[in-house]
Structure formats: structure tokens, C-alpha cells
Short mmCIF file of C-alpha atoms in Angstrom, two decimals:
data_model
loop_
_atom_site.label_atom_id
_atom_site.label_comp_id
_atom_site.label_asym_id
_atom_site.label_seq_id
_atom_site.Cartn_x
_atom_site.Cartn_y
_atom_site.Cartn_z
CA ASP A 3 100.01 105.43 80.94
CA THR A 4 102.50 103.60 79.13
CA GLY A 5 103.67 100.21 80.35
CA VAL A 6 106.78 98.85 80.81
CA SER A 7 109.18 98.98 77.71
CA GLN A 8 112.30 96.69 76.88
CA ASP A 9 114.68 96.97 74.56
CA PRO A 10 115.51 94.86 72.48
CA ARG A 11 113.13 92.28 72.27
CA HIS A 12 115.62 89.80 70.78
CA LYS A 13 119.10 89.63 70.94
CA ILE A 14 121.44 87.13 69.30
CA THR A 15 124.96 87.00 70.32
CA LYS A 16 128.15 84.93 70.14
CA ARG A 17 129.80 83.46 73.08
CA GLY A 18 132.09 85.95 74.89
CA GLN A 19 130.31 88.94 73.60
CA ASN A 20 129.01 91.50 75.76
CA VAL A 21 125.02 92.50 75.61
CA THR A 22 123.04 95.13 77.52
CA PHE A 23 119.40 95.43 77.93
CA ARG A 24 117.22 98.50 78.84
CA CYS A 25 114.24 98.98 80.65
CA ASP A 26 112.06 101.94 81.05
CA PRO A 27 109.53 101.55 83.72
CA ILE A 28 106.07 102.95 84.43
CA SER A 29 107.01 106.65 84.90
CA GLU A 30 105.63 106.74 88.46
CA HIS A 31 107.04 103.46 89.72
CA ASN A 32 109.81 103.82 91.98
CA ARG A 33 110.75 100.22 92.13
CA LEU A 34 112.35 98.36 89.06
CA TYR A 35 113.08 94.44 89.41
CA TRP A 36 114.99 92.31 86.82
CA TYR A 37 114.14 88.53 86.56
CA ARG A 38 115.35 85.77 84.18
CA GLN A 39 113.13 83.29 83.06
CA THR A 40 114.40 80.03 81.15
CA LEU A 41 112.06 77.51 79.39
CA GLY A 42 109.66 75.72 81.67
CA GLN A 43 110.36 77.74 84.60
CA GLY A 44 109.04 80.77 86.54
CA PRO A 45 110.73 84.19 86.54
CA GLU A 46 113.95 84.08 88.81
CA PHE A 47 114.46 87.47 90.91
CA LEU A 48 117.95 88.77 89.98
CA THR A 49 118.00 92.18 91.33
CA TYR A 50 116.00 95.35 92.20
CA PHE A 51 116.20 99.09 92.71
CA GLN A 52 114.22 101.57 94.65
CA ASN A 53 114.75 104.91 92.95
CA GLU A 54 118.38 104.84 92.09
CA ALA A 55 119.72 102.64 94.55
CA GLN A 56 120.23 99.05 94.16
CA LEU A 57 118.96 97.33 97.28
CA GLU A 58 119.57 93.61 96.35
CA LYS A 59 121.88 92.23 94.01
CA SER A 60 122.98 88.92 95.68
CA ARG A 61 120.89 86.93 93.45
CA LEU A 62 122.71 88.14 90.41
CA LEU A 63 123.83 85.10 88.74
CA SER A 64 128.03 86.01 88.54
CA ASP A 65 130.01 88.72 88.51
CA ARG A 66 129.60 88.82 84.57
CA PHE A 67 126.01 90.50 85.44
CA SER A 68 125.61 94.06 86.40
CA ALA A 69 122.75 96.25 86.81
CA GLU A 70 122.27 100.22 86.77
CA ARG A 71 119.74 102.84 87.23
CA PRO A 72 121.47 105.92 87.13
CA LYS A 73 118.78 108.49 87.44
CA GLY A 74 116.15 106.52 89.25
CA SER A 75 114.41 106.15 85.59
CA PHE A 76 115.32 103.60 83.06
CA SER A 77 117.50 100.60 83.94
CA THR A 78 120.29 98.55 82.02
CA LEU A 79 121.16 95.22 82.41
CA GLU A 80 124.73 93.91 81.32
CA ILE A 81 125.95 90.48 80.79
CA GLN A 82 129.70 90.45 80.14
CA ARG A 83 131.51 87.60 78.35
CA THR A 84 128.27 85.68 77.52
CA GLU A 85 127.98 82.00 77.72
CA GLN A 86 125.54 79.84 76.36
CA GLY A 87 123.85 79.14 79.50
CA ASP A 88 122.82 82.89 79.84
CA SER A 89 120.26 82.12 77.09
CA ALA A 90 117.00 83.04 78.70
CA MET A 91 114.14 85.73 78.63
CA TYR A 92 115.12 88.67 80.60
CA LEU A 93 112.30 90.49 82.18
CA CYS A 94 111.88 93.66 83.83
CA ALA A 95 109.19 94.71 86.39
CA SER A 96 108.32 97.81 88.14
CA SER A 97 106.07 98.70 91.25
CA ARG A 98 105.18 101.65 93.36
CA LEU A 99 106.07 101.49 96.94
CA LEU A 100 104.47 104.45 98.86
CA ALA A 101 103.18 104.59 102.31
CA GLY A 102 99.92 102.87 102.40
CA ASP A 103 100.41 101.23 99.26
CA ALA A 104 102.74 98.29 99.40
CA THR A 105 100.76 95.42 97.64
CA GLY A 106 103.73 94.07 95.77
CA GLU A 107 101.94 94.14 92.38
CA LEU A 108 104.56 94.00 89.57
CA PHE A 109 103.85 95.29 86.15
CA PHE A 110 106.16 93.51 83.55
CA GLY A 111 107.64 94.47 80.50
CA GLU A 112 107.51 92.10 77.36
CA GLY A 113 110.92 90.51 78.03
CA SER A 114 114.25 90.75 76.12
CA ARG A 115 114.99 87.11 74.95
CA LEU A 116 118.54 86.54 74.73
CA THR A 117 120.12 83.80 72.46
CA VAL A 118 123.95 83.04 72.84
CA LEU A 119 125.36 81.04 70.14
CA ALA B 2 112.32 82.55 103.12
CA GLN B 3 109.08 81.73 101.02
CA SER B 4 108.59 79.08 98.38
CA VAL B 5 105.73 78.22 95.88
CA THR B 6 104.98 74.86 94.26
CA GLN B 7 102.70 74.66 91.50
CA LEU B 8 101.48 70.95 91.65
CA ASP B 9 100.70 70.74 87.67
CA SER B 10 102.91 71.66 85.15
CA GLN B 11 100.49 70.99 82.44
CA VAL B 12 96.51 70.83 82.31
CA PRO B 13 94.71 69.88 79.40
CA VAL B 14 90.80 70.89 79.19
CA PHE B 15 88.13 70.97 76.77
CA GLU B 16 86.37 74.55 76.06
CA GLU B 17 83.69 75.34 78.53
CA ALA B 18 84.87 72.95 80.92
CA PRO B 19 85.86 74.08 84.51
CA VAL B 20 89.37 74.14 85.55
CA GLU B 21 91.67 74.34 88.72
CA LEU B 22 95.14 75.19 88.75
CA ARG B 23 96.80 74.38 92.23
CA CYS B 24 99.20 76.48 93.91
CA ASN B 25 100.82 75.59 97.57
CA TYR B 26 103.10 77.93 99.33
CA SER B 27 105.18 77.99 102.38
CA SER B 28 106.39 81.04 104.47
CA SER B 29 107.20 81.75 108.13
CA VAL B 30 105.58 85.28 107.89
CA SER B 31 102.54 86.75 106.51
CA VAL B 32 102.25 86.98 102.87
CA TYR B 33 100.55 88.37 99.93
CA LEU B 34 99.66 85.75 97.20
CA PHE B 35 99.18 86.59 93.07
CA TRP B 36 98.27 84.88 90.17
CA TYR B 37 99.90 86.03 86.89
CA VAL B 38 99.29 84.90 83.30
CA GLN B 39 101.74 84.95 80.33
CA TYR B 40 100.75 84.54 76.85
CA PRO B 41 103.31 83.46 74.45
CA ASN B 42 106.31 85.74 73.61
CA GLN B 43 104.72 88.18 76.18
CA GLY B 44 105.58 89.52 79.71
CA LEU B 45 103.28 88.37 82.65
CA GLN B 46 100.08 90.42 83.61
CA LEU B 47 98.43 90.07 86.97
CA LEU B 48 94.99 88.14 87.08
CA LEU B 49 94.12 88.50 90.73
CA LYS B 50 95.89 89.07 94.42
CA TYR B 51 95.02 88.30 97.63
CA LEU B 52 96.21 90.68 100.56
CA SER B 53 93.83 90.28 103.15
CA GLY B 54 90.25 90.07 104.18
CA SER B 55 87.64 87.53 102.20
CA THR B 56 89.49 84.33 101.05
CA LEU B 57 87.65 84.28 97.83
CA VAL B 58 89.12 86.75 95.44
CA LYS B 59 87.85 87.63 92.02
CA GLY B 60 90.29 88.59 88.99
CA ILE B 61 89.98 89.46 85.34
CA ASN B 62 88.69 87.00 82.68
CA GLY B 63 86.25 85.32 84.78
CA PHE B 64 89.12 83.81 87.10
CA GLU B 65 88.95 83.54 90.89
CA ALA B 66 91.20 81.97 93.82
CA GLU B 67 90.67 80.84 97.19
CA PHE B 68 93.11 81.50 99.95
CA ASN B 69 93.44 78.60 102.44
CA LYS B 70 95.89 79.55 105.40
CA SER B 71 95.41 76.12 107.23
CA GLN B 72 96.44 74.11 103.73
CA THR B 73 98.70 77.04 102.69
CA SER B 74 97.02 77.02 99.30
CA PHE B 75 95.82 79.47 96.91
CA HIS B 76 94.19 77.51 94.03
CA LEU B 77 93.00 79.24 90.91
CA ARG B 78 89.58 78.44 89.31
CA LYS B 79 87.41 79.27 86.48
CA PRO B 80 83.84 77.54 85.75
CA SER B 81 84.21 77.82 82.15
CA VAL B 82 87.41 78.20 80.08
CA HIS B 83 87.80 79.60 76.52
CA ILE B 84 90.16 78.85 73.91
CA SER B 85 91.74 82.22 74.68
CA ASP B 86 92.77 81.03 78.13
CA THR B 87 95.51 78.91 76.87
CA ALA B 88 98.57 80.41 78.31
CA GLU B 89 101.14 79.87 81.33
CA TYR B 90 99.78 80.62 84.75
CA PHE B 91 102.08 81.60 87.58
CA CYS B 92 101.24 81.74 91.34
CA ALA B 93 103.54 84.35 93.21
CA VAL B 94 104.26 85.17 96.80
CA THR B 95 105.76 88.00 98.53
CA GLU B 96 106.31 89.18 102.21
CA ALA B 97 103.37 91.19 103.30
CA ASN B 98 104.24 94.98 103.50
CA THR B 99 107.67 94.76 101.58
CA GLY B 100 106.06 96.10 98.50
CA GLY B 101 106.87 93.23 96.39
CA PHE B 102 110.48 92.98 97.22
CA LYS B 103 111.89 89.39 95.83
CA THR B 104 108.52 88.13 94.76
CA ILE B 105 109.01 84.47 94.48
CA PHE B 106 107.37 82.56 91.41
CA GLY B 107 106.23 79.02 90.63
CA ALA B 108 107.44 77.02 87.83
CA GLY B 109 104.13 77.65 86.06
CA THR B 110 101.20 75.46 84.86
CA ARG B 111 100.66 75.36 81.16
CA LEU B 112 96.61 75.78 80.72
CA PHE B 113 95.82 74.31 76.90
CA VAL B 114 92.25 74.50 76.18
CA LYS B 115 91.01 72.19 73.38
CA ALA B 116 87.99 72.82 71.22
#
């Protein structure tokens, strides 16, 4: 059982460029979440998917942020026209939602750290 | 809506001393409560969780937490800490039976264990 993997682990980009992060969840998990974490803060919820359906995206920080999970497996988070304020750690998590198993335990990847110059 | 307050941003403690990291939450519905740990440059991993039943829950690495509904608290404790426990600890809450949708995290408590 491999854990949640994220790629790249680190990304340095110039302001105005687009960046994309990838997340591969634990294979049997049907829910996938994206969080943002800034220095000294806890993870901040951005969006989540159940299978391929994006069920909540109102917390995405602006219309420059978008996420996809096209086949219900891996997911991508794209930030267009990056700004210095986008510098943060972007965390992906997955969980399993089955009848009788809805504990909400999240399994996190190691994160993708974005630095916008 | 739920919210979580971690009352201490940093807790320095000597090795082998006991420690308590405090967490208070607010919610109008039933919740599940969690403590996660984050080591430097790593993701979060679950320490323990409270779903229902006994209010004292035990987790990994010798940690335990007590759910107090009347005080809306879920404090984390360890009777004797090790240098390796130095990390960031996050308390989290999620609405019960929703499978973790929109889990809310506290701002974290940095535990620093000194020799």
C-alpha cells in the first residue's frame, strides 16, 4: 500500500507563470482533497473530489486556481498567473468513504512547496 | 460551521517531562476530532482520533487525548516526551458521518523538546 504521492516536491517560478501540481492518492480511496498551508498556519481547505466529481470548490482562493480529477484517480491543481502571495505548501490528502466507514481520517502526501519570485 | 483553537503556538519542554497541548473546538453538530503530527518538510500523519465512545483515546507514539464535551476540548497529552517528538501538532475537527468533508484544522502547536 503506497501512500499519497505529490509531484513536484518543490517548485520555484516567476510571478505570472502557470504551475501545475499532481497528486496520486491511495488507490482504494475515493475522496481526494487539496489544502494550502502557509508558514505558521494549519492546512486550509481548498477543494475536494469524490471519485471524479468536484463536490466543493467554493474555497478555491480565486479563479486563477483550478483542480481536476479526470478519471477519479490522480488529480491536478493548477495556478494560473502566479502571484507572490501564492507561495505556500500545497497538500493533497485522500480518504475512503464507504457505507459504515466515514471516519474522515485523512492521509496526506508530503506536499508541494511553491515559491513565487 | 466548525472552528478549532489551539491555545499555545509553541510549547518548549525538557526531555522525559510530561506535556499537554490544548485544543478547543466549536460546533453546532456532532463532530469527530483528530490530532495530526507534522515533522519538518513532511505531510501530516494521524496521531489519534475520537469518533464516539470512551472519551480517552490512545494513539501512536504514546500520545493520548481526552474528549470533554462540556468544555468542548480535546487536549493531547504524553507522560514523558522524547527529542523525536519535536514537531508541529494540529488539532482538527470534522462533522460526524460526513467522511471528512471540509476538515478544519487549528493553527498548530510547535512542540520543542529540549535535552
